[in-house]
C-alpha positions as semicolon CSV with decimal commas, in nm:
position;residue;x (nm);y (nm);z (nm)
1;M;-0,232;0,195;0,755
2;K;-0,557;0,200;0,547
3;T;-0,654;0,545;0,711
4;A;-0,306;0,689;0,671
5;Y;-0,242;0,557;0,303
6;L;-0,647;0,685;0,196
7;T;-0,571;1,021;0,371
8;H;-0,229;1,035;0,113
9;I;-0,431;0,940;-0,164
10;E;-0,702;1,229;-0,077
11;Q;-0,369;1,472;-0,019
12;R;-0,213;1,381;-0,350
13;A;-0,524;1,421;-0,524
14;K;-0,591;1,784;-0,445
15;D;-0,271;1,876;-0,642
16;N;-0,362;1,619;-0,919
17;L;-0,093;1,372;-0,836
18;P;-0,087;0,999;-0,811
19;P;-0,068;0,822;-0,477
20;L;0,308;0,733;-0,405
21;V;0,404;0,367;-0,392
22;L;0,461;0,201;-0,091
23;N;0,755;0,211;0,136
24;A;0,902;-0,090;0,273
25;Q;0,728;-0,043;0,622
26;Q;0,375;0,030;0,418
27;T;0,457;-0,332;0,215
28;K;0,541;-0,488;0,527
29;S;0,206;-0,368;0,672
30;V;0,002;-0,500;0,321
31;V;0,181;-0,821;0,385
32;E;0,070;-0,852;0,717
33;N;-0,319;-0,736;0,677
34;L;-0,350;-1,006;0,408
35;I;-0,219;-1,285;0,590
36;N;-0,472;-1,145;0,842
37;G;-0,778;-1,151;0,617
38;N;-0,819;-0,775;0,708
39;D;-0,996;-0,597;0,399
40;D;-0,859;-0,835;0,126
41;D;-0,981;-0,629;-0,158
42;F;-0,819;-0,313;-0,043
43;Y;-0,480;-0,463;0,077
44;L;-0,442;-0,692;-0,230
45;D;-0,507;-0,379;-0,472
46;L;-0,199;-0,188;-0,341
47;L;-0,029;-0,534;-0,305
48;T;-0,110;-0,538;-0,712
49;H;-0,065;-0,179;-0,803
50;R;0,146;0,025;-0,523
51;I;0,459;-0,186;-0,444
52;P;0,737;-0,123;-0,667
53;L;0,901;-0,440;-0,856
54;G;1,197;-0,613;-0,596
55;W;1,059;-0,489;-0,289
56;T;0,863;-0,784;-0,197
57;R;1,214;-0,971;-0,177
58;L;1,325;-0,728;0,095
59;L;1,039;-0,869;0,323
60;M;1,190;-1,233;0,305
């Protein structure tokens, strides 16, 4: 997930566009990675800045 998202950021930056918000599957992956203790800073940043309000309720 991390590699794919970093590639997405790079591709969007080439067009001077910000990264898109995360979809439901990506959001679920972020939460799972945080629970498993994987690269906490990266995934916490995504959780904080790239997930639209209300999407976390869909994961429950």
